[in-house]
Amino acid sequence: MRGAMSAGLALALALTLSAGAAQAQTALQDRPPVVPIKASKIILVGDSTTQVLSGWGGSFCAYHVTSFAACVNLARGGRSTYSYRAEGSWGLALAEMKTPGFAKTWVLIQFGHNDQPGKPGRSTDLATEFPANLRRYVQDARAAGAEPILLTPLTRRQFRQGRLDRDLDPWAESIRRVAAELQVPLVDLNKRSADAVEALGPSLANRFAQVPPAREVAAAALAGTTIANPVAVAAPAAAQDNAAVEPLGDAKLAFDYTHLGPAGADFFSKMVADELAVAVPRMRPLLVP
């Protein structure tokens, strides 16, 4: 009797499982077909005014790009059109451009600050080397299958008697000429950011820095002029308990008229997103204003 009951239970269980499998198979067959995702990639190339923690790039990738675009910030502080390539950073960017699976890859390129004179090992000649380097970046990106976009350099925020010192104008103009020559989309960040900063004035513009200014710097800004911030003495790093343990990265926050804190990053990253939507209409579905 028990054997018959066990056999009956086993048969009933088998029939139940079979029915469940059939229902599951029917449910799968009734599902609509899956549409493959079409994702894009945005690569940021440039110096400290684009990199994370000191530029607009971190906020741009975090808040102004949809989930249908991978945003990779490869900008690095202190780099010029020469040194970024010479050290191998451009080679890494090219490898990112060639990664398969993306419907489109865009490369935003912003240089100028460290191409200016007085930057040992980095400065480039404005009339010859700087535009030639930009042309090569554009040509390399296109050869890798990516779409290059040139950005004029983010303004510095130094004032003299209430007027902004637009010291990057010649480099911005050189970038405009290269963009027109090679028919590259252009985001004129230098003009947009300079106009906005001048309209704010030195005191309000100081809120874009990484940390607040010293009291004498804030007082000078109220009078319409920017002065050098007193150099802060960095606190010594704590001794490592284990010499084999690598220390964490250092943000190196300080007040100056070039680099950005959170408020500055948010302000100018929105400006970049807004300008991109106009300069490159095909990117609009990827951008969040």
Coordinates of C-alpha atoms in Angstrom, one line a residue:
M1 CA 0.0 0.0 0.0
R2 CA 2.8 2.4 1.0
G3 CA 4.6 1.6 -2.2
A4 CA 1.6 2.4 -4.3
M5 CA 1.0 5.7 -2.4
S6 CA 4.6 6.7 -2.9
A7 CA 4.4 5.9 -6.6
G8 CA 1.2 7.9 -6.8
L9 CA 2.8 10.9 -5.1
A10 CA 5.8 10.8 -7.3
L11 CA 3.6 10.7 -10.4
A12 CA 1.6 13.6 -9.2
L13 CA 4.7 15.6 -8.4
A14 CA 6.1 14.8 -11.8
L15 CA 2.9 15.9 -13.5
T16 CA 2.9 19.2 -11.4
L17 CA 6.5 20.0 -12.3
S18 CA 5.8 19.2 -16.0
A19 CA 2.8 21.5 -16.0
G20 CA 4.8 24.2 -14.3
A21 CA 7.6 23.9 -16.8
A22 CA 5.1 24.1 -19.7
Q23 CA 3.5 27.2 -18.2
A24 CA 6.9 28.8 -17.8
Q25 CA 7.8 28.0 -21.3
T26 CA 4.5 29.5 -22.6
A27 CA 5.1 32.6 -20.5
L28 CA 8.6 33.1 -22.0
Q29 CA 7.2 32.6 -25.5
D30 CA 4.5 35.2 -24.8
R31 CA 7.1 37.9 -23.8
P32 CA 7.8 40.6 -26.4
P33 CA 11.2 40.5 -28.1
V34 CA 14.1 42.2 -26.3
V35 CA 15.5 45.2 -28.1
P36 CA 19.3 45.3 -27.8
I37 CA 20.6 48.4 -26.0
K38 CA 22.3 51.1 -27.9
A39 CA 24.7 52.7 -25.5
S40 CA 27.2 55.4 -26.2
K41 CA 30.5 56.5 -24.5
I42 CA 31.7 60.0 -23.7
I43 CA 35.4 60.4 -22.9
L44 CA 36.8 63.6 -21.3
V45 CA 40.4 64.5 -22.2
G46 CA 42.2 67.6 -20.7
D47 CA 43.8 69.1 -17.7
S48 CA 43.0 69.9 -14.1
T49 CA 40.0 72.1 -15.0
T50 CA 38.4 69.0 -16.5
Q51 CA 39.5 66.2 -14.2
V52 CA 37.7 65.1 -11.1
L53 CA 37.9 67.1 -7.8
S54 CA 39.4 70.2 -9.4
G55 CA 37.4 70.6 -12.7
W56 CA 33.9 70.4 -14.2
G57 CA 34.3 66.8 -15.4
G58 CA 33.3 65.0 -12.3
S59 CA 30.0 66.8 -12.0
F60 CA 29.4 66.5 -15.7
C61 CA 29.7 62.7 -15.6
A62 CA 27.7 62.4 -12.4
Y63 CA 24.8 64.7 -13.1
H64 CA 24.6 65.6 -16.8
V65 CA 24.8 62.2 -18.6
T66 CA 22.0 59.6 -18.9
S67 CA 22.4 55.9 -18.1
F68 CA 22.6 55.3 -21.8
A69 CA 26.1 56.8 -21.9
A70 CA 29.3 55.6 -20.2
C71 CA 31.2 58.7 -19.1
V72 CA 34.9 58.2 -18.7
N73 CA 37.0 61.1 -17.3
L74 CA 40.6 60.7 -18.4
A75 CA 41.6 64.4 -17.8
R76 CA 44.7 64.8 -15.6
G77 CA 46.0 67.9 -13.9
G78 CA 49.1 69.8 -15.2
R79 CA 48.9 68.4 -18.7
S80 CA 49.2 70.2 -22.0
T81 CA 48.6 69.2 -25.5
Y82 CA 52.2 68.0 -25.5
S83 CA 52.6 66.3 -22.1
Y84 CA 49.2 64.5 -22.2
R85 CA 50.4 62.6 -25.3
A86 CA 54.0 62.2 -24.3
E87 CA 53.2 60.5 -21.0
G88 CA 50.9 57.9 -22.6
S89 CA 47.5 59.3 -21.4
W90 CA 46.4 59.8 -25.0
G91 CA 47.2 56.2 -25.7
L92 CA 44.8 55.2 -22.9
A93 CA 42.1 57.4 -24.3
L94 CA 42.5 55.9 -27.8
A95 CA 42.1 52.4 -26.3
E96 CA 38.9 53.6 -24.7
M97 CA 37.7 54.9 -28.1
K98 CA 38.3 51.4 -29.6
T99 CA 36.3 49.5 -27.0
P100 CA 33.6 47.5 -29.0
G101 CA 29.9 47.5 -28.2
F102 CA 29.1 51.2 -28.1
A103 CA 26.9 52.8 -30.8
K104 CA 28.9 56.0 -30.7
T105 CA 31.9 57.3 -28.8
W106 CA 32.4 61.1 -28.3
V107 CA 35.7 62.6 -27.1
L108 CA 35.7 66.0 -25.5
I109 CA 39.1 67.7 -25.7
Q110 CA 40.0 70.8 -23.6
F111 CA 43.6 72.1 -23.3
G112 CA 45.3 75.5 -23.0
H113 CA 46.1 76.3 -19.4
N114 CA 49.4 74.3 -19.3
D115 CA 50.3 75.1 -22.9
Q116 CA 50.8 78.7 -21.8
P117 CA 54.4 80.0 -21.3
G118 CA 56.1 79.4 -18.0
K119 CA 55.2 75.7 -17.7
P120 CA 58.5 73.9 -17.9
G121 CA 58.3 70.7 -19.9
R122 CA 54.7 71.4 -20.9
S123 CA 54.4 74.8 -22.7
T124 CA 53.8 74.7 -26.4
D125 CA 54.3 77.4 -29.1
L126 CA 50.9 79.1 -29.6
A127 CA 51.5 79.8 -33.3
T128 CA 52.8 76.4 -34.4
E129 CA 52.9 73.5 -31.9
F130 CA 49.6 74.1 -30.1
P131 CA 47.4 74.0 -33.2
A132 CA 49.4 71.2 -34.7
N133 CA 48.9 69.1 -31.5
L134 CA 45.1 69.8 -31.6
R135 CA 44.9 68.7 -35.3
R136 CA 46.7 65.5 -34.4
Y137 CA 44.2 64.8 -31.5
V138 CA 41.3 65.3 -33.9
Q139 CA 42.8 63.1 -36.6
D140 CA 43.7 60.3 -34.1
A141 CA 40.2 60.3 -32.6
R142 CA 38.6 60.1 -36.0
A143 CA 40.9 57.3 -37.1
A144 CA 39.9 55.4 -33.9
G145 CA 36.2 55.7 -34.9
A146 CA 35.3 58.4 -32.4
E147 CA 33.7 61.8 -32.8
P148 CA 36.0 64.5 -31.4
I149 CA 34.7 67.7 -29.9
L150 CA 37.0 70.7 -29.1
L151 CA 36.4 72.9 -26.0
T152 CA 38.1 76.2 -25.5
P153 CA 39.7 76.4 -22.0
L154 CA 37.7 77.2 -18.9
T155 CA 38.4 80.8 -17.8
R156 CA 40.5 81.8 -14.9
R157 CA 38.8 84.1 -12.3
Q158 CA 41.4 86.8 -11.9
F159 CA 40.2 90.5 -11.9
R160 CA 41.9 93.9 -12.2
Q161 CA 39.8 96.8 -11.1
G162 CA 36.6 95.0 -11.7
R163 CA 37.5 93.6 -15.1
L164 CA 38.2 90.0 -15.8
D165 CA 41.7 89.2 -17.0
R166 CA 41.0 87.0 -20.1
D167 CA 44.5 85.6 -20.3
L168 CA 43.4 82.5 -22.2
D169 CA 41.9 84.4 -25.2
P170 CA 44.7 83.6 -27.6
W171 CA 44.6 79.9 -26.9
A172 CA 40.8 79.9 -27.2
E173 CA 41.0 81.7 -30.6
S174 CA 43.5 79.1 -31.8
I175 CA 41.1 76.3 -30.9
R176 CA 38.3 78.0 -32.7
R177 CA 40.4 78.2 -35.9
V178 CA 41.3 74.5 -35.7
A179 CA 37.7 73.5 -35.2
A180 CA 36.6 75.6 -38.2
E181 CA 39.5 74.2 -40.3
L182 CA 38.8 70.5 -39.5
Q183 CA 35.0 71.0 -39.2
V184 CA 35.0 69.8 -35.6
P185 CA 32.1 70.6 -33.2
L186 CA 33.1 73.4 -30.8
V187 CA 32.0 74.2 -27.3
D188 CA 33.3 77.8 -26.7
L189 CA 33.6 77.3 -22.9
N190 CA 36.2 80.0 -22.6
K191 CA 33.8 82.8 -23.8
R192 CA 30.8 81.4 -22.0
S193 CA 32.6 81.0 -18.7
A194 CA 34.5 84.3 -18.9
D195 CA 31.3 86.2 -19.6
A196 CA 29.5 84.5 -16.7
V197 CA 32.4 85.1 -14.3
E198 CA 32.8 88.8 -15.3
A199 CA 29.1 89.3 -14.8
L200 CA 29.3 87.8 -11.3
G201 CA 32.3 89.8 -10.3
P202 CA 35.4 88.7 -8.2
S203 CA 33.7 88.3 -4.9
L204 CA 30.9 86.0 -6.1
A205 CA 33.2 84.2 -8.4
N206 CA 35.4 83.2 -5.5
R207 CA 32.7 80.8 -4.4
F208 CA 33.7 78.6 -7.3
A209 CA 37.1 77.8 -5.7
Q210 CA 37.9 74.6 -3.9
V211 CA 38.0 76.3 -0.5
P212 CA 37.1 79.8 0.8
P213 CA 39.7 82.6 0.3
A214 CA 41.7 84.1 3.1
R215 CA 40.2 87.3 4.7
E216 CA 42.5 89.7 2.9
V217 CA 41.8 88.0 -0.4
A218 CA 38.0 88.3 0.2
A219 CA 38.5 92.0 1.1
A220 CA 40.4 92.7 -2.1
A221 CA 37.7 90.9 -4.2
L222 CA 35.1 93.2 -2.7
A223 CA 37.1 96.1 -4.1
G224 CA 37.2 94.6 -7.5
T225 CA 40.7 93.0 -7.6
T226 CA 42.0 89.5 -7.0
I227 CA 45.3 89.0 -5.1
A228 CA 47.3 85.9 -4.4
N229 CA 46.0 83.8 -1.5
P230 CA 48.5 83.2 1.3
V231 CA 50.2 79.8 0.9
A232 CA 48.9 77.3 3.4
V233 CA 51.4 75.0 5.0
A234 CA 50.3 71.4 4.4
A235 CA 49.9 69.2 7.4
P236 CA 52.4 66.3 7.5
A237 CA 51.0 63.0 6.4
A238 CA 50.3 60.5 9.2
A239 CA 53.0 57.8 9.4
Q240 CA 52.0 54.5 7.9
D241 CA 51.8 51.6 10.4
N242 CA 52.8 49.3 7.6
A243 CA 55.3 50.5 5.0
A244 CA 53.8 48.1 2.4
V245 CA 50.4 49.7 2.6
E246 CA 49.9 52.4 0.0
P247 CA 48.3 55.7 1.2
L248 CA 45.0 56.9 -0.1
G249 CA 44.9 59.5 -2.9
D250 CA 45.3 63.2 -1.9
A251 CA 42.7 65.7 -3.2
K252 CA 45.2 68.7 -2.5
L253 CA 42.4 71.2 -2.0
A254 CA 43.4 74.9 -2.0
F255 CA 42.1 78.3 -2.9
D256 CA 43.1 79.7 -6.3
Y257 CA 41.5 81.3 -9.3
T258 CA 41.7 78.3 -11.7
H259 CA 40.5 75.2 -10.0
L260 CA 36.9 74.3 -9.0
G261 CA 35.2 73.2 -5.9
P262 CA 31.7 71.6 -5.9
A263 CA 29.8 74.8 -6.6
G264 CA 32.1 75.7 -9.5
A265 CA 32.0 72.1 -10.9
D266 CA 28.2 72.1 -10.8
F267 CA 28.0 75.6 -12.4
F268 CA 30.4 75.0 -15.3
S269 CA 29.4 71.3 -16.0
K270 CA 25.9 72.5 -16.6
M271 CA 27.3 75.1 -18.9
V272 CA 29.2 72.4 -20.9
A273 CA 26.0 70.2 -21.1
D274 CA 23.9 73.1 -22.3
E275 CA 26.5 74.1 -24.9
L276 CA 27.0 70.5 -26.1
A277 CA 23.2 70.2 -26.7
V278 CA 23.5 73.1 -29.1
A279 CA 26.8 72.3 -30.8
V280 CA 26.2 68.6 -31.2
P281 CA 22.4 68.0 -31.5
R282 CA 22.9 64.2 -31.8
M283 CA 24.1 64.1 -28.2
R284 CA 20.9 65.7 -26.8
P285 CA 19.3 62.3 -25.9
L286 CA 22.4 61.5 -23.8
L287 CA 22.5 64.9 -21.9
V288 CA 20.7 66.0 -18.8
P289 CA 20.4 69.8 -18.5

